[in-house]
mmCIF file of C-alpha atoms and ligand atoms in Angstrom:
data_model
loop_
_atom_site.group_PDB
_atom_site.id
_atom_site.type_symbol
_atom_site.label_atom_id
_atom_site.label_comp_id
_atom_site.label_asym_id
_atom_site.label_seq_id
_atom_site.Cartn_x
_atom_site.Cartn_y
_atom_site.Cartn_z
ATOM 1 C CA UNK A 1225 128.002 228.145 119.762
ATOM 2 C CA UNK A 1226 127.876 225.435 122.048
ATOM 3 C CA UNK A 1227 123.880 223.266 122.040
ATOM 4 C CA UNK A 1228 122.388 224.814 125.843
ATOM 5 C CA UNK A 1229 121.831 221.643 127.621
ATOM 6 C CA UNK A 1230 117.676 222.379 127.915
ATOM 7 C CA UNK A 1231 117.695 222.234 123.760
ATOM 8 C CA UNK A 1232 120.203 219.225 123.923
ATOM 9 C CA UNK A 1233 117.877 217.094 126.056
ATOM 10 C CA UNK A 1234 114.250 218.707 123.873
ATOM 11 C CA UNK A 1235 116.061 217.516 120.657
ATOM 12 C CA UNK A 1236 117.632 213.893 121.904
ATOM 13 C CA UNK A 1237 114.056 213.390 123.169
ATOM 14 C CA UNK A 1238 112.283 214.341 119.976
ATOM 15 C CA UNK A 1239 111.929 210.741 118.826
ATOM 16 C CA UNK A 1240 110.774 209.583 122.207
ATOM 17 C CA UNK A 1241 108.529 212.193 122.841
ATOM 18 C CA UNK A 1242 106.719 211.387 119.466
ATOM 19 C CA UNK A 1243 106.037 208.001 120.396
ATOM 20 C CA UNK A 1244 104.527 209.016 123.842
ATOM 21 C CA UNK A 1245 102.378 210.873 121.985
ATOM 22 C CA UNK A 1246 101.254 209.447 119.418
ATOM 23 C CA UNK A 1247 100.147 206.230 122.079
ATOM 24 C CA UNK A 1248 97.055 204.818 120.885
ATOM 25 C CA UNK A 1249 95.481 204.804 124.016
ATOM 26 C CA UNK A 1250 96.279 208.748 124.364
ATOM 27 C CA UNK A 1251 95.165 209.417 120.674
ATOM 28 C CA UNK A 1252 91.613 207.137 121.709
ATOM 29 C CA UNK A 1253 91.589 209.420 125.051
ATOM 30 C CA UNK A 1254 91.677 212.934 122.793
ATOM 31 C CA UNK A 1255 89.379 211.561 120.232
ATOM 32 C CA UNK A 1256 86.677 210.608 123.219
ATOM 33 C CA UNK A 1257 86.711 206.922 121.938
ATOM 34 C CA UNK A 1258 87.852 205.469 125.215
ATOM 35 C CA UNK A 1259 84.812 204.954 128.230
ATOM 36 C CA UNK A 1260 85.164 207.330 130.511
ATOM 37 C CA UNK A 1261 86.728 204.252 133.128
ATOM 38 C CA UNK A 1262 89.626 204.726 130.665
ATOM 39 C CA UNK A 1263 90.620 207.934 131.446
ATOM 40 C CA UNK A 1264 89.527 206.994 135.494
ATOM 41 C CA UNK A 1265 92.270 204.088 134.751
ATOM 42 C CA UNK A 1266 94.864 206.786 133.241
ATOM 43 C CA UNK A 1267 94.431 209.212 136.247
ATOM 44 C CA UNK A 1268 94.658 205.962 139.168
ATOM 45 C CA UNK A 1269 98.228 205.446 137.466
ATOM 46 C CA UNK A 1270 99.089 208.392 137.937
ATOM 47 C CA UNK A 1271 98.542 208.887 141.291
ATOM 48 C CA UNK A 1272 100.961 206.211 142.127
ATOM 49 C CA UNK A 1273 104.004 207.596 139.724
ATOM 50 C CA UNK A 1274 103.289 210.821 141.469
ATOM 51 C CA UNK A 1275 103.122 209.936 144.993
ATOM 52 C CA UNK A 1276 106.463 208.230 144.730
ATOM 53 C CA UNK A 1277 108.166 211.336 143.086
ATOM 54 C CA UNK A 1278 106.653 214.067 144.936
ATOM 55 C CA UNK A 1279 108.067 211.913 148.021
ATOM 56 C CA UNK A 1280 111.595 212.286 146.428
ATOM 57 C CA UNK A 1281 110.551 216.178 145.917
ATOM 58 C CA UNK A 1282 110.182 216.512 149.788
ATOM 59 C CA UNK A 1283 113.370 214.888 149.775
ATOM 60 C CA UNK A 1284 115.408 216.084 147.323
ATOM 61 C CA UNK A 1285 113.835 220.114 147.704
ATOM 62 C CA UNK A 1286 117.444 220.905 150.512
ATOM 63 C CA UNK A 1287 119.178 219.744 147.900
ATOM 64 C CA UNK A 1288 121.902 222.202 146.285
ATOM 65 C CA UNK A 1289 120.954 221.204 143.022
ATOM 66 C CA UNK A 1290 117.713 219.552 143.065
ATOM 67 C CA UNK A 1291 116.175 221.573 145.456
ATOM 68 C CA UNK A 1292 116.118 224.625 142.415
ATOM 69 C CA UNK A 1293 113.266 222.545 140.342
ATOM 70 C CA UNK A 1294 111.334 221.563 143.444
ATOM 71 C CA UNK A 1295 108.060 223.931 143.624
ATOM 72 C CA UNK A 1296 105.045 223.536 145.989
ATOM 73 C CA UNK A 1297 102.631 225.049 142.984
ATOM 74 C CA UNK A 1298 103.676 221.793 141.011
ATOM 75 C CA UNK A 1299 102.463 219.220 143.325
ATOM 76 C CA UNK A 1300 99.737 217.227 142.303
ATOM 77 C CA UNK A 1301 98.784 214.475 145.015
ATOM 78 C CA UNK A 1302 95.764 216.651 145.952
ATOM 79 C CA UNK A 1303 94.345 216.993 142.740
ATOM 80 C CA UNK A 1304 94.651 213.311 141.613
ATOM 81 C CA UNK A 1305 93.083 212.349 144.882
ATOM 82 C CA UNK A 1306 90.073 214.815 143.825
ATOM 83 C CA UNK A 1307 89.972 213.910 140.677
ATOM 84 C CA UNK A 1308 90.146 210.018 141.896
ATOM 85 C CA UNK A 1309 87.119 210.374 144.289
ATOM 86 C CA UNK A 1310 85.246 211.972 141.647
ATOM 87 C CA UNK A 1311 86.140 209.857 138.983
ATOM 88 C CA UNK A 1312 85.694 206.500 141.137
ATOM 89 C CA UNK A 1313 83.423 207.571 144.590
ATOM 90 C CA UNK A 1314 84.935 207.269 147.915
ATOM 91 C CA UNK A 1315 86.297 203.558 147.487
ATOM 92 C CA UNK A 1316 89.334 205.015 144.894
ATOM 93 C CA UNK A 1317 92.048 203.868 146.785
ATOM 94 C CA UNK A 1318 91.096 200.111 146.083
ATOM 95 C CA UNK A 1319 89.828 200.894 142.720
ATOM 96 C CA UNK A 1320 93.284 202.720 141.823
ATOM 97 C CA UNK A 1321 95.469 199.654 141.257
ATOM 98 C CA UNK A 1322 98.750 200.110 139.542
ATOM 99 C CA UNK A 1323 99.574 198.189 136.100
ATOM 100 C CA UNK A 1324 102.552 196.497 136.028
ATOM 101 C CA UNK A 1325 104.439 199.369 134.081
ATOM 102 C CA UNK A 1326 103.248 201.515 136.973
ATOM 103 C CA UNK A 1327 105.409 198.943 139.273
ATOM 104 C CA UNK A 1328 108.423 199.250 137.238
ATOM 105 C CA UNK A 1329 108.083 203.356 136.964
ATOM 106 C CA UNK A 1330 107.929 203.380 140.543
ATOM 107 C CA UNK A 1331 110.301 200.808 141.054
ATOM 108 C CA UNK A 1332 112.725 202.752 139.252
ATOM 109 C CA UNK A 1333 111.680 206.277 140.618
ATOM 110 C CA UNK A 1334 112.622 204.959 144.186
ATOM 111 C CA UNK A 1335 116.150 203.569 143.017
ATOM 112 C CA UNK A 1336 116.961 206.988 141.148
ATOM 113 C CA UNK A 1337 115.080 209.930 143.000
ATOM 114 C CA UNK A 1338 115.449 209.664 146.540
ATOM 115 C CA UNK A 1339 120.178 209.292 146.287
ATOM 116 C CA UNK A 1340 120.813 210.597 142.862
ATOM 117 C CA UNK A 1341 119.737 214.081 142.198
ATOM 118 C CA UNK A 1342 120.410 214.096 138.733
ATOM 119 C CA UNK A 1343 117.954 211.246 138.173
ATOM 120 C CA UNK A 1344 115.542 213.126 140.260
ATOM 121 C CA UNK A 1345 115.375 216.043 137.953
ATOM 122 C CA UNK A 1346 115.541 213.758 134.433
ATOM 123 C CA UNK A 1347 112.015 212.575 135.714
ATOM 124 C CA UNK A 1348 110.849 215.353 137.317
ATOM 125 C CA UNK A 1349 111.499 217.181 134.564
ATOM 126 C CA UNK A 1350 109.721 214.433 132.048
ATOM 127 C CA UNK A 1351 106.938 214.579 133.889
ATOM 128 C CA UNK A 1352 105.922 217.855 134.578
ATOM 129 C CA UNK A 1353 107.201 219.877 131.395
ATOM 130 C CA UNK A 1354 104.704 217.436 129.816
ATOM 131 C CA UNK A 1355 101.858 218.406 132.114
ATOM 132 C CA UNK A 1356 102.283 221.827 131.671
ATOM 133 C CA UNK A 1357 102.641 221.090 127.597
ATOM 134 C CA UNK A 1358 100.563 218.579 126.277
ATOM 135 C CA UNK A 1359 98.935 218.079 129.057
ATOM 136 C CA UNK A 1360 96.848 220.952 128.644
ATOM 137 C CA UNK A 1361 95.975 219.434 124.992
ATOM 138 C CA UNK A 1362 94.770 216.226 126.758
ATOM 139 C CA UNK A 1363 93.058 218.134 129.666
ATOM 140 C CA UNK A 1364 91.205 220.541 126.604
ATOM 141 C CA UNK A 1365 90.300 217.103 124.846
ATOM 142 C CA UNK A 1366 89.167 215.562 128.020
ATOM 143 C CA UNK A 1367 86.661 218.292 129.437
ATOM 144 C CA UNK A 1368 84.977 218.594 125.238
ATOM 145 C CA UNK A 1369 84.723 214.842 124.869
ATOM 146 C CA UNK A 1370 83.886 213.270 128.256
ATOM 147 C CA UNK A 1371 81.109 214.746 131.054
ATOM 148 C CA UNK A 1372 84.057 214.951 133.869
ATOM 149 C CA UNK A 1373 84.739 217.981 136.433
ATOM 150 C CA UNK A 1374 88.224 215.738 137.396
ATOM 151 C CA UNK A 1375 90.373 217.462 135.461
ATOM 152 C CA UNK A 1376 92.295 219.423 138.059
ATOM 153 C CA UNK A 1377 95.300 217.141 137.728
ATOM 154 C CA UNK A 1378 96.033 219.865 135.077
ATOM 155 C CA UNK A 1379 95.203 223.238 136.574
ATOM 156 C CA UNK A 1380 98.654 224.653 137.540
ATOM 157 C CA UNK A 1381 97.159 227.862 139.090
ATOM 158 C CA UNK A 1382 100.113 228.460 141.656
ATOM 159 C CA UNK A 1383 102.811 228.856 139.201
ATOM 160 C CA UNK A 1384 102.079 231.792 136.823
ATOM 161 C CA UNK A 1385 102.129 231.607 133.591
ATOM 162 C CA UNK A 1386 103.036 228.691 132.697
ATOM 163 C CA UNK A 1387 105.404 229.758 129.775
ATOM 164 C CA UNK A 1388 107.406 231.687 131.807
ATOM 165 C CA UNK A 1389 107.452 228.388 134.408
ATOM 166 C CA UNK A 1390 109.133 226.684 131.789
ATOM 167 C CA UNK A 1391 111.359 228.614 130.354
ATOM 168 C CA UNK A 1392 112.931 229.523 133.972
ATOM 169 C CA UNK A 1393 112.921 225.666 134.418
ATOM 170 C CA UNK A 1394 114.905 225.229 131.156
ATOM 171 C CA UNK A 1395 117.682 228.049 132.851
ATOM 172 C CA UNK A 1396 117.938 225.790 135.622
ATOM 173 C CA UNK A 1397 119.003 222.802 133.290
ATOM 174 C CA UNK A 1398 121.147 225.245 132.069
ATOM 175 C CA UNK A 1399 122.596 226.778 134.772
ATOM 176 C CA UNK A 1400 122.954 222.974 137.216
ATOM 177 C CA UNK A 1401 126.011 222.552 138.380
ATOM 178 C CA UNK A 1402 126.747 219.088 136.287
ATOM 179 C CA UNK A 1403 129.744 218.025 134.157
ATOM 180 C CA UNK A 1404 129.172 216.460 130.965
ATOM 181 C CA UNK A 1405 129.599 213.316 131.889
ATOM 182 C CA UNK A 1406 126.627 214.109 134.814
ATOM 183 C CA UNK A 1407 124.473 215.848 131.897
ATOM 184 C CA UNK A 1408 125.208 212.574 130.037
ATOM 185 C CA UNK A 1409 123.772 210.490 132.746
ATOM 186 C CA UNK A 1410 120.605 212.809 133.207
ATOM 187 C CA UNK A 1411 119.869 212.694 129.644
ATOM 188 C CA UNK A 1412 119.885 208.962 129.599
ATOM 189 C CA UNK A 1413 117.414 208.790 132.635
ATOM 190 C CA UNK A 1414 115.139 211.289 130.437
ATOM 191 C CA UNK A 1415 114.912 207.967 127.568
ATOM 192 C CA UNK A 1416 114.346 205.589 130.414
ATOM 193 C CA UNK A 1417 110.989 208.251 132.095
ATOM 194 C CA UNK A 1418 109.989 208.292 128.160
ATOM 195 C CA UNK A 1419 110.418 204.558 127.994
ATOM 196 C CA UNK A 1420 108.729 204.233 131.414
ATOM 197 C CA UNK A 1421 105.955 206.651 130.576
ATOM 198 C CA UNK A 1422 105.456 204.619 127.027
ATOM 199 C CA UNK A 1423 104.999 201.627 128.626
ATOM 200 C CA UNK A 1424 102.712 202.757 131.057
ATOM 201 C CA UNK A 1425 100.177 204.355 128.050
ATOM 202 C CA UNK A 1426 100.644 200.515 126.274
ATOM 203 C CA UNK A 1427 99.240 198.853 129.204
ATOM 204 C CA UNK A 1428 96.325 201.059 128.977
ATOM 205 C CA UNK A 1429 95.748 200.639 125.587
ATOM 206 C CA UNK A 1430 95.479 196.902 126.061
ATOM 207 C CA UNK A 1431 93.246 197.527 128.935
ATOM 208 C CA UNK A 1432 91.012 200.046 127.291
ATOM 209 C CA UNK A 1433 90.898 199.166 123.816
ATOM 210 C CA UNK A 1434 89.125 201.582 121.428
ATOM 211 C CA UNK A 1435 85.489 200.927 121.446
ATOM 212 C CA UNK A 1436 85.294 198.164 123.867
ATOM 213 C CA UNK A 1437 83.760 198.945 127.014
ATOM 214 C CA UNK A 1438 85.600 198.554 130.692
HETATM 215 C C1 HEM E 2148 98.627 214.185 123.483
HETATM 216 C C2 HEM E 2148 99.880 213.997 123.829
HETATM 217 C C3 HEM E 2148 100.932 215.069 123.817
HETATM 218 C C4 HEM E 2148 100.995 216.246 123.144
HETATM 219 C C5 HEM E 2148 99.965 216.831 122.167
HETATM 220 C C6 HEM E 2148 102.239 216.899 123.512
HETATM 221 C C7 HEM E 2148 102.643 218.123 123.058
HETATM 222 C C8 HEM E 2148 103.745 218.818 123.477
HETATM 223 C C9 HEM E 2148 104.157 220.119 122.994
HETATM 224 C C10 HEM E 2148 103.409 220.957 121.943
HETATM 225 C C11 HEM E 2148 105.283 220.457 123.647
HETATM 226 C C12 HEM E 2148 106.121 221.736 123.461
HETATM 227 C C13 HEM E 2148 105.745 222.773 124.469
HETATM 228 C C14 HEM E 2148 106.703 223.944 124.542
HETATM 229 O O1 HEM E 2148 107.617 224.063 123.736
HETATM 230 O O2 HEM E 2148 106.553 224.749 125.460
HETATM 231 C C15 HEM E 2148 105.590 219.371 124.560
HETATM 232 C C16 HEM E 2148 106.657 219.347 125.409
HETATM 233 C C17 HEM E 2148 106.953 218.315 126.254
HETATM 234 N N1 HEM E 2148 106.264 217.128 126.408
HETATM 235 FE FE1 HEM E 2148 104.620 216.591 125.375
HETATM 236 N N2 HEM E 2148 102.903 216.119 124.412
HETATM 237 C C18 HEM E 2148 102.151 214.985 124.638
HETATM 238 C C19 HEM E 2148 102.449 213.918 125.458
HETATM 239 C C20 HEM E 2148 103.560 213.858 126.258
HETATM 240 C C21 HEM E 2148 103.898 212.730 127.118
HETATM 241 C C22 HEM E 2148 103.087 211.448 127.265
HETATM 242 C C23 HEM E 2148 105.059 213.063 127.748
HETATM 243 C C24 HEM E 2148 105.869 212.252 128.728
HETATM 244 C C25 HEM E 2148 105.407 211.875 129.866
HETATM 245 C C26 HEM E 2148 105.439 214.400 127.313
HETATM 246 C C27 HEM E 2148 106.542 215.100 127.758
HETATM 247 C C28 HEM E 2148 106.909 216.358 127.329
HETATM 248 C C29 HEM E 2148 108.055 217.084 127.833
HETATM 249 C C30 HEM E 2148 109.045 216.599 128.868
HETATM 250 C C31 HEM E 2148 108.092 218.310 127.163
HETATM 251 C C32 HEM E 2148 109.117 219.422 127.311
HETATM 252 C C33 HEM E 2148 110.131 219.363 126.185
HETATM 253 C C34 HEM E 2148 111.140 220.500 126.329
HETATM 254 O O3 HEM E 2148 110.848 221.571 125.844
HETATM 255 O O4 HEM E 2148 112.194 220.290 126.929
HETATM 256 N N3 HEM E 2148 104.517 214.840 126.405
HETATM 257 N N4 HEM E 2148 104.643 218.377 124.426
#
């Protein structure tokens, strides 16, 4: 039987996936060895890789293809900015700057997201099956180690269950209307959000080393 394109793209990813999670700065951050700024810092990035994508959602959600993964309960800009102002007081904006992986994720987010829809859903998709997978590890980790209420970047309470969520999102894979050279092309913008996402965790690490303080 022919490999459903959802399980090609889970098992192409496998290797890529491991090394996004086993970042040092996201294994410090589920240990509680990182100062709390740390996870602050992790939350201010993404605020800016989300901004830019859920722009391309508003964008992309009339499209015939796109438009079946774009969903209002996934949106997150209002939660990062709460969690940001509690994380970082009322001056967050300023204190939110992006790294210079963030640059390049958003950099690349605005050439792909907003024309092609394909690359639209290879990083939606990267993104938010990871939110609603190990993300709820990291939020879990985060609330037991660290004395923070901003954890509602994680709280997807306008979906249902969030099982369900994903396996209807893996149908849609399934069911979009791509050939294989199209599935090719998504599949290779999934390694470049892993790559993306990768690099974003390394600059953390260097900027919130293990034990030293921020
Ligand atoms: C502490 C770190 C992480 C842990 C423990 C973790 C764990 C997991 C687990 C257990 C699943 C499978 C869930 C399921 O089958 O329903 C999953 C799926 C996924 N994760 Fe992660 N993950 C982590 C970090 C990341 C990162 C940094 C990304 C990329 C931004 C990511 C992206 C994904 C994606 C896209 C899926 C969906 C795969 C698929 O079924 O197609 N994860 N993760």
């Amino acid at each position: 039987m022919e490999e459903l394109f959802s399980a090609a793209v889970r098992r192409t990813t496998q290797g890529r996936h491991r090394d996004a999670e086993r970042a040092t700065f996201l294994g410090d951050l589920v240990r509680g060895a990182l100062p709390l700024a740390g996870y602050a810092g992790m939350v201010a990035q993404h605020h800016h890789i989300y901004s830019v994508l859920e722009e391309a959602a508003a964008v992309m959600r009339d499209d015939p293809v796109a438009g079946a993964f774009v969903h209002d309960g996934l949106t997150r800009g209002p939660a990062l900015e709460a969690d940001l102002r509690l994380l970082l007081g009322d001056g967050w904006l300023e204190r939110s700057a992006p790294s210079a992986a963030t640059l390049r994720y958003t950099q690349r987010l605005r050439e792909v997201c907003f024309t092609w829809p394909g690359g639209f859903v290879a990083h939606h998709y990267t993104r938010y099956l990871g939110d609603l997978s190990g993300g709820q590890h990291i939020a879990a980790a985060v609330r037991r180690h660290y004395a923070t209420a901003a954890t509602g970047f994680y709280v997807f309470d306008a979906i249902g269950s969030p099982a369900a969520f994903k396996a209807r999102y893996r149908e849609a894979l399934d069911s979009a209307a791509w050939s294989d050279e199209e599935r090719r092309r998504v599949l290779d913008e999934v390694l470049v959000a892993y790559q993306l996402n990768i690099d974003v965790l390394d600059d953390l690490g260097r900027e919130y080393a293990d034990g030293q303080a921020a």
